[in-house]
N, CA and C of each residue as an Amber inpcrd file, in Angstrom:
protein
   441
  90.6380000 144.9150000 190.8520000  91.0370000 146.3000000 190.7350000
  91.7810000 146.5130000 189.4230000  91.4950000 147.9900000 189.1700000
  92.5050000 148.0690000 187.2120000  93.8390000 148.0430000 187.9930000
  94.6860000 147.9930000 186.8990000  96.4760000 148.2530000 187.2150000
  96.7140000 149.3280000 187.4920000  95.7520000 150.9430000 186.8730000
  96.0410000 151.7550000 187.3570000  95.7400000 152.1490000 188.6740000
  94.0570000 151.5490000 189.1740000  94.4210000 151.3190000 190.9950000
  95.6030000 150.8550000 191.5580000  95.9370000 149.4740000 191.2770000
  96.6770000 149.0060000 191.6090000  97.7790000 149.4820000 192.0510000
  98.4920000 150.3650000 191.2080000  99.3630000 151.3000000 190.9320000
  99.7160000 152.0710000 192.2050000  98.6400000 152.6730000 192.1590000
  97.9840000 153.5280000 193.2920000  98.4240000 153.3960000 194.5120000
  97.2400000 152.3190000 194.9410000  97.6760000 151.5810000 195.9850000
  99.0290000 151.2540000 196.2510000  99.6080000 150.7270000 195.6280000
 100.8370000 150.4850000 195.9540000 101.9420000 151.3310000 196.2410000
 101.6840000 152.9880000 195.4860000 102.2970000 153.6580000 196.1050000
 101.6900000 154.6750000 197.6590000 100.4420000 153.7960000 197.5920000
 100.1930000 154.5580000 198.8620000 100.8110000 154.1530000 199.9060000
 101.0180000 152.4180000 200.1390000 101.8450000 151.7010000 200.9000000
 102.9530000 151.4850000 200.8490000 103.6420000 152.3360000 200.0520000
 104.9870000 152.8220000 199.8870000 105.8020000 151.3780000 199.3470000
 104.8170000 150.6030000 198.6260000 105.4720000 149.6040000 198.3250000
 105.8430000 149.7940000 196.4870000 106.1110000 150.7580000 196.1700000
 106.3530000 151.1950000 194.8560000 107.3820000 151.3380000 193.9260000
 108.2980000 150.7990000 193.8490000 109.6200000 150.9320000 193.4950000
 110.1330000 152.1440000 193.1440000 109.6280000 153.0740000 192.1460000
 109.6830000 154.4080000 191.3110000 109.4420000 153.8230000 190.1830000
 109.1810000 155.2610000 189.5840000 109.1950000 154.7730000 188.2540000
 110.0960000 154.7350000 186.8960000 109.4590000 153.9600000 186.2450000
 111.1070000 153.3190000 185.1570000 111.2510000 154.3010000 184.1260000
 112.1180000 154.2650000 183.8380000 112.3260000 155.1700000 182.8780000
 112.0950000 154.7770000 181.6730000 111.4150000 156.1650000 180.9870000
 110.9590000 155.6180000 179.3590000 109.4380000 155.6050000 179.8730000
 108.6640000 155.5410000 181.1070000 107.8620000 155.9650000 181.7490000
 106.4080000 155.3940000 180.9690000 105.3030000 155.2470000 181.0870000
 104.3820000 154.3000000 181.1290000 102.8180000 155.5010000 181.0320000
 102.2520000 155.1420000 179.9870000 100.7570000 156.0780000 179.5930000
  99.3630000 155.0210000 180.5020000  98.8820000 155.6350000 181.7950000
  98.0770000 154.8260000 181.8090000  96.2640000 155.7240000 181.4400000
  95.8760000 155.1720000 181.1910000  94.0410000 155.5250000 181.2070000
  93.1770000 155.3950000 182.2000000  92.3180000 156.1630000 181.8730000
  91.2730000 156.5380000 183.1890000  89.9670000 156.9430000 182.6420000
  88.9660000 156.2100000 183.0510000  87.3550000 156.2730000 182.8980000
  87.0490000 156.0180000 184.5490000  86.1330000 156.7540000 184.2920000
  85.5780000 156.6480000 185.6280000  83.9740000 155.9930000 185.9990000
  83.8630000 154.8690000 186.5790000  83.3180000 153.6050000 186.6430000
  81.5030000 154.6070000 185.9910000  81.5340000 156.1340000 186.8520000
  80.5780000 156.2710000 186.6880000  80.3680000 156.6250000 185.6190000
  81.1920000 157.2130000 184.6570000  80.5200000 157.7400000 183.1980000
  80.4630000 156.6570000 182.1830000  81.6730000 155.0830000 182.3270000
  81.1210000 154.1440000 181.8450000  79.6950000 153.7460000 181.8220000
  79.4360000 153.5910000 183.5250000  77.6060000 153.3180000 183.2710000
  77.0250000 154.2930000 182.1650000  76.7320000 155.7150000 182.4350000
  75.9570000 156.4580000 182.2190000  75.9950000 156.2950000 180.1980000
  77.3950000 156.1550000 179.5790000  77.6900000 155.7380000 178.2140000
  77.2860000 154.4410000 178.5510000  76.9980000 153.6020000 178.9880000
  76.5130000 152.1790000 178.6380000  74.6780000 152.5710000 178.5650000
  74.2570000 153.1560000 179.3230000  72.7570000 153.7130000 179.5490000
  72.3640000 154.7330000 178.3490000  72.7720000 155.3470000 177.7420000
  72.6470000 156.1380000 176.7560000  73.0030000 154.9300000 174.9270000
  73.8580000 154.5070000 175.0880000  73.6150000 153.7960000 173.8320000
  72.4790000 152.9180000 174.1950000  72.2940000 152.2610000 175.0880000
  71.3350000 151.0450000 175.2260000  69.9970000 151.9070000 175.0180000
  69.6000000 152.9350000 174.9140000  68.2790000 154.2170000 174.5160000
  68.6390000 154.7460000 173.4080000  69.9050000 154.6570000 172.9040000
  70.2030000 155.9490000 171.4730000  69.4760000 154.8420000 170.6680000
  68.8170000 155.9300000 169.9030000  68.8120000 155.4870000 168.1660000
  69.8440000 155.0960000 167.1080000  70.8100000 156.2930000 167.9610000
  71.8820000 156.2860000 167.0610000  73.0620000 155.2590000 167.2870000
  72.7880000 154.6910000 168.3210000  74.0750000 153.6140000 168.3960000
  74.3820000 152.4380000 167.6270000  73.0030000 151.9530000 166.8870000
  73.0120000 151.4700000 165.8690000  73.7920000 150.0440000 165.6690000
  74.2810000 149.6380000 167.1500000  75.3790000 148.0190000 167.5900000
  76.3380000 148.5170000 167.3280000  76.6440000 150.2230000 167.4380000
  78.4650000 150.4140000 167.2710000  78.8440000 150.3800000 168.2070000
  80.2220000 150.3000000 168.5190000  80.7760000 150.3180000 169.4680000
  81.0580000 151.3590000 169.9360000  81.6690000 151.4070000 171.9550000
  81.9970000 152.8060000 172.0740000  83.0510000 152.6840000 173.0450000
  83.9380000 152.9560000 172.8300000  85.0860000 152.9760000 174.1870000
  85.2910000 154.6660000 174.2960000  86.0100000 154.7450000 175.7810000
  85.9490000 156.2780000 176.1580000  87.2350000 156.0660000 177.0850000
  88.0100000 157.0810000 176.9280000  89.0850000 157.1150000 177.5150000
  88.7110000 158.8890000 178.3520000  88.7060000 158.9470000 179.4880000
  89.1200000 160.3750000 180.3030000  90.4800000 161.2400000 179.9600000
  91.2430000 160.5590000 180.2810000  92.5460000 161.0520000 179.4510000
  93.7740000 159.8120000 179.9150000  94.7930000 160.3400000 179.7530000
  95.9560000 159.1200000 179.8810000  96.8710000 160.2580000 180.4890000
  97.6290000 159.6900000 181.6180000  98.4280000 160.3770000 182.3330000
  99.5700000 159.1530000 182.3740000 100.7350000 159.8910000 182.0510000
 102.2960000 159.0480000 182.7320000 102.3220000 158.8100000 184.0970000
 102.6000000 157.4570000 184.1630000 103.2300000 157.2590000 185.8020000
 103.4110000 158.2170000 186.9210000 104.6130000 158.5400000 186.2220000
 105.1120000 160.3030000 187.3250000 103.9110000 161.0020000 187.2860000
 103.8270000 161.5170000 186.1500000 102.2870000 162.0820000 186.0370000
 100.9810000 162.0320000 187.3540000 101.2110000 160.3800000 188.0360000
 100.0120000 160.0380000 188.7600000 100.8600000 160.2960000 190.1840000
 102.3200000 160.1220000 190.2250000 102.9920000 159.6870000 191.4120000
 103.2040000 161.5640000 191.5480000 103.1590000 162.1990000 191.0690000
 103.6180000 164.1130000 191.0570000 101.6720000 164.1720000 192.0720000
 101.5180000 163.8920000 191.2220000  99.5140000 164.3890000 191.6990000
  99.6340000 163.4920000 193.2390000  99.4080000 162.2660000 193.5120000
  99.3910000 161.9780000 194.6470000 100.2170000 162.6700000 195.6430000
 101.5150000 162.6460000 195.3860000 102.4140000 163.4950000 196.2620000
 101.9670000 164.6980000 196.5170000 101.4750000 165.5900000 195.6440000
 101.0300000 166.4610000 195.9090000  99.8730000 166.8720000 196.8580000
  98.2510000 165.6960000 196.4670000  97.6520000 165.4380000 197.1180000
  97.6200000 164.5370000 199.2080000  98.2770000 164.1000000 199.0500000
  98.4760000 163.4960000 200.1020000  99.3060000 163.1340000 201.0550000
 100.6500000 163.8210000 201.1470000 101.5080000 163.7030000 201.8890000
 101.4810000 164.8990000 202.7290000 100.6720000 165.5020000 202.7240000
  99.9400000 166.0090000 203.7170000  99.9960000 165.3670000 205.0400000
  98.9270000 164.1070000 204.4660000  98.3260000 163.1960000 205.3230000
  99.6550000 161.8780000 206.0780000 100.4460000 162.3740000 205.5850000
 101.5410000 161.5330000 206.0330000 102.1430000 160.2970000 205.2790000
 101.4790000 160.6840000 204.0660000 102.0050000 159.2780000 202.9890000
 103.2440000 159.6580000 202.1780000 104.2960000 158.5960000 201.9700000
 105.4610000 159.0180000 200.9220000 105.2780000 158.2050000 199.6520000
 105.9970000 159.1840000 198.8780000 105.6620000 158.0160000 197.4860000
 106.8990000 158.0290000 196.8580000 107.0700000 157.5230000 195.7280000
 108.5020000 157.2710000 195.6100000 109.1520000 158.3880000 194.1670000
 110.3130000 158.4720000 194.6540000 110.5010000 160.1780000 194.4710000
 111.9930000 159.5100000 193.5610000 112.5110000 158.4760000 193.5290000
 113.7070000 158.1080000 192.1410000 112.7200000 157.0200000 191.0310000
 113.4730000 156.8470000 190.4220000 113.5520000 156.7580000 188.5970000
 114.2860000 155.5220000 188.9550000 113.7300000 154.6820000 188.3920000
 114.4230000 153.1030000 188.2720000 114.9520000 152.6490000 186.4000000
 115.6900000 151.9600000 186.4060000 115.8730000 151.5680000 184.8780000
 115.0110000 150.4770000 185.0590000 114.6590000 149.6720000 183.3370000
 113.7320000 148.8740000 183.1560000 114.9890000 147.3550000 183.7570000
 116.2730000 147.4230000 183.9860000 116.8580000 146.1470000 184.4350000
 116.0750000 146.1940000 185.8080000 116.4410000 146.9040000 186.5900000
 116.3580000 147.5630000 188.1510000 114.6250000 147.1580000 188.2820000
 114.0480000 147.3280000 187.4400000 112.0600000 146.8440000 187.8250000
 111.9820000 145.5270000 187.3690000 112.9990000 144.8480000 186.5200000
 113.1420000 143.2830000 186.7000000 113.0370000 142.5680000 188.1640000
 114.2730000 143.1990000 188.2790000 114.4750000 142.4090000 189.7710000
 113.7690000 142.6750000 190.7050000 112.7680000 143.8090000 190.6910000
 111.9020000 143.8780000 192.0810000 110.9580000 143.0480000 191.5630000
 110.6910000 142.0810000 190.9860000 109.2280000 140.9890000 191.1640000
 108.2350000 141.5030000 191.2250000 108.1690000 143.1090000 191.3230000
 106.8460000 143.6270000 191.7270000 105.4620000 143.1870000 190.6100000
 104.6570000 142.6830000 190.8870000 103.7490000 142.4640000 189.9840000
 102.8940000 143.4840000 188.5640000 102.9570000 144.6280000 189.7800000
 102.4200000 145.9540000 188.3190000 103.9760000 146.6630000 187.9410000
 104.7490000 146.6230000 188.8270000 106.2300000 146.8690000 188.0680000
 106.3350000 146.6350000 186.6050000 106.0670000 144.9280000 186.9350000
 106.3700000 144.1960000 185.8030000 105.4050000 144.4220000 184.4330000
 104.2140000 144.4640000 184.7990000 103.2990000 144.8800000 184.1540000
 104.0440000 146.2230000 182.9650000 103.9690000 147.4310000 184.3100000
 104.4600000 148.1810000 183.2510000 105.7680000 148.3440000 182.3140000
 106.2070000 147.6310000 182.8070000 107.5610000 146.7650000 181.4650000
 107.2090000 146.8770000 180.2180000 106.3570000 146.5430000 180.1680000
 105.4730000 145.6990000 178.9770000 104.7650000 147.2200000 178.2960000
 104.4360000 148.0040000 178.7500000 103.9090000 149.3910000 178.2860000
 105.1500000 150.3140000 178.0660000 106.3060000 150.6410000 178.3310000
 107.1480000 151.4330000 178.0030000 107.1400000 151.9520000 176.9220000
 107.1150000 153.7730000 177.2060000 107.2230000 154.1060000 175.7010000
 105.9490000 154.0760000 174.7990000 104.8320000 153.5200000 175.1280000
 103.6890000 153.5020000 174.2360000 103.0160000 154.3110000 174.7330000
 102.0670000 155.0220000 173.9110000 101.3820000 156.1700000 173.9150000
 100.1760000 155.6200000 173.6690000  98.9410000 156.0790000 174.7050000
  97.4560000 156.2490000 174.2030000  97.1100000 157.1630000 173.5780000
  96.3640000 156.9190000 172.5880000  95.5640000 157.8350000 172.0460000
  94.2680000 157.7060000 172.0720000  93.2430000 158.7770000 172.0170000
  91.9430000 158.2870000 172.0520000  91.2600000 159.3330000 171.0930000
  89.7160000 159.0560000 170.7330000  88.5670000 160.2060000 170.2300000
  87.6690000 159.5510000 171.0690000  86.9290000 160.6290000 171.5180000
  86.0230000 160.5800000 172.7560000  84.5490000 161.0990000 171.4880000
  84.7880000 161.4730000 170.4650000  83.6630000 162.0330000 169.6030000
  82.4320000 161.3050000 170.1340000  82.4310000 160.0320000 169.5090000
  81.4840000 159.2620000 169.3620000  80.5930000 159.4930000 170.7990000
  80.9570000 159.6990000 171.7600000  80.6810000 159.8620000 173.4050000
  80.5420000 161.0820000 173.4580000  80.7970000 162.0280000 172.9760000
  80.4500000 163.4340000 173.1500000  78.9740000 163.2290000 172.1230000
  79.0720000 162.8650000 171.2270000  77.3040000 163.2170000 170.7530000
  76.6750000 162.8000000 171.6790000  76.8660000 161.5050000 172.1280000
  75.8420000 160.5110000 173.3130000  75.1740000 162.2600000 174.4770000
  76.1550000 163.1530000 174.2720000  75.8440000 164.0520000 175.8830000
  76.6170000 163.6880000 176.7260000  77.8110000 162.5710000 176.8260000
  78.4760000 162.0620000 178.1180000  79.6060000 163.3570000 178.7940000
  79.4560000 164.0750000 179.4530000  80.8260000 164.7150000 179.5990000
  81.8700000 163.9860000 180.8820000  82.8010000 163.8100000 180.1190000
  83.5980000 162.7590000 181.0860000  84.5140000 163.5270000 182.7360000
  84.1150000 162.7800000 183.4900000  85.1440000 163.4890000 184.6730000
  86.8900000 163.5700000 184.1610000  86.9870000 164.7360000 184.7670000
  88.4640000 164.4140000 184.9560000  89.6530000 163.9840000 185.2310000
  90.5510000 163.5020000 185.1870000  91.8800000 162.4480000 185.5960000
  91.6780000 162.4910000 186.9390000  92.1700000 164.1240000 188.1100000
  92.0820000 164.7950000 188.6900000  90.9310000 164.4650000 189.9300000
  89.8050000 164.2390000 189.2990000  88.7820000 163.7500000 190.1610000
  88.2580000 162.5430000 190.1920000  88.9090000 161.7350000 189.0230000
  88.6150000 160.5500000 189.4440000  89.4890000 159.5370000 190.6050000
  90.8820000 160.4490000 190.3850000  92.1380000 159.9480000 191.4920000
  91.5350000 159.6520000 192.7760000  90.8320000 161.2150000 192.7300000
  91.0000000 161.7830000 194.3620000  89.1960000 161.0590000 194.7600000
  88.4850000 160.6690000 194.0170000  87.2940000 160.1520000 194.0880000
  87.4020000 158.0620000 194.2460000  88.6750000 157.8050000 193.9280000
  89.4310000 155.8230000 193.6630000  89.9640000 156.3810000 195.2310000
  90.5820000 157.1590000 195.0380000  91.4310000 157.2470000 196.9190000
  90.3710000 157.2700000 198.1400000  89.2400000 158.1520000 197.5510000
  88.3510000 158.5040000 198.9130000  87.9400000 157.1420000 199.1470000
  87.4050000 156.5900000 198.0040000  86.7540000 155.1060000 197.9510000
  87.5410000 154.0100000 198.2140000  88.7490000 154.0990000 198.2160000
  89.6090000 152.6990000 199.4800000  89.7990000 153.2470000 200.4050000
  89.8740000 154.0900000 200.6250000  89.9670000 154.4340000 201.9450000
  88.7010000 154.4490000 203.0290000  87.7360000 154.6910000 202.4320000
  86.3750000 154.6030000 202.5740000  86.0080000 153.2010000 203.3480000
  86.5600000 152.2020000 202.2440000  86.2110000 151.0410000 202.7270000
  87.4750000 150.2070000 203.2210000  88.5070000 151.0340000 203.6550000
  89.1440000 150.0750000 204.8030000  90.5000000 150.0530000 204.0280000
  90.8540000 150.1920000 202.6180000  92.0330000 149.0430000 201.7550000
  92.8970000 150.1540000 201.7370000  92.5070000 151.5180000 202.4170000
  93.9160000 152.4160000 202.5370000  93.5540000 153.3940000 203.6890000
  94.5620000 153.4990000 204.6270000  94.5510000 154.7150000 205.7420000
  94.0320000 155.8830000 205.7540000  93.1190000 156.9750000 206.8050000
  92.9850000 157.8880000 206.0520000  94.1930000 158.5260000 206.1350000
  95.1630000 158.3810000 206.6440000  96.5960000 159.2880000 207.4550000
  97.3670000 157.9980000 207.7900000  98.7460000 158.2040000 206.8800000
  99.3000000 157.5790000 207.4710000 100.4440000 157.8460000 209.2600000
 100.8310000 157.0330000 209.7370000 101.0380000 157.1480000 211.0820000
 102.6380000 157.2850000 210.8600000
């Protein structure tokens, strides 16, 4: 699974610490428009052995933990609603905690150009969330409601 599933997940199971402050840019492609840009250069003329990476967009932490909350506590899920310092995500051991340690403060940037000539139009942050959620849940690795 990416870290930004990961992420996810983890605050679906409320096993999430919050998030740290100074706060964390993650990225999002969605498995299906990768294929469809892998299927289009492998036919372009124009791809010519360049390369192509594609970013959907990049959303902050909170950013993802505001949208889930929003989305799903509905359903009976909590997510975590304080701000930790980067000492305070030391000590929880958490594995993508720690991870995002290591990202603080850095910013993605992307150009999607090269992928817009291809014809690719990329899904949105928005629907790829709520399209990663339907799909563990789908197959068992998250509740549809929590109890």
């Amino acid at each position: 699974l990416h870290r930004t599933t990961l992420m996810m997940f983890a605050a679906f199971m409320n096993n999430y610490p919050g998030v740290i402050e100074g706060d964390s840019d993650l990225s999002f492609i969605d498995v299906r428009d990768l294929a469809e840009i892998h299927s289009r250069v492998l036919f372009s003329n124009e791809s010519n052995g360049n390369r192509y990476m594609a970013v959907s967009d990049a959303w902050k932490t909170s950013q993802i933990i505001e949208f889930l909350r929003k989305n799903y506590e509905e359903k009976g899920f909590t997510f975590p609603t304080k701000t930790i310092t980067p000492d305070q995500a030391k000590e929880t051991k958490h594995p993508v905690v720690l991870y995002f340690l290591g990202t603080l403060g850095k910013v993605i940037t992307f150009d999607n150009a090269k992928v817009k000539k291809l014809g690719v139009d990329l899904r949105p942050t928005e629907e790829i969330i709520k399209d990663t959620i339907s799909g563990l849940m789908k197959i068992g690795l998250l509740p549809e409601k929590k109890n």
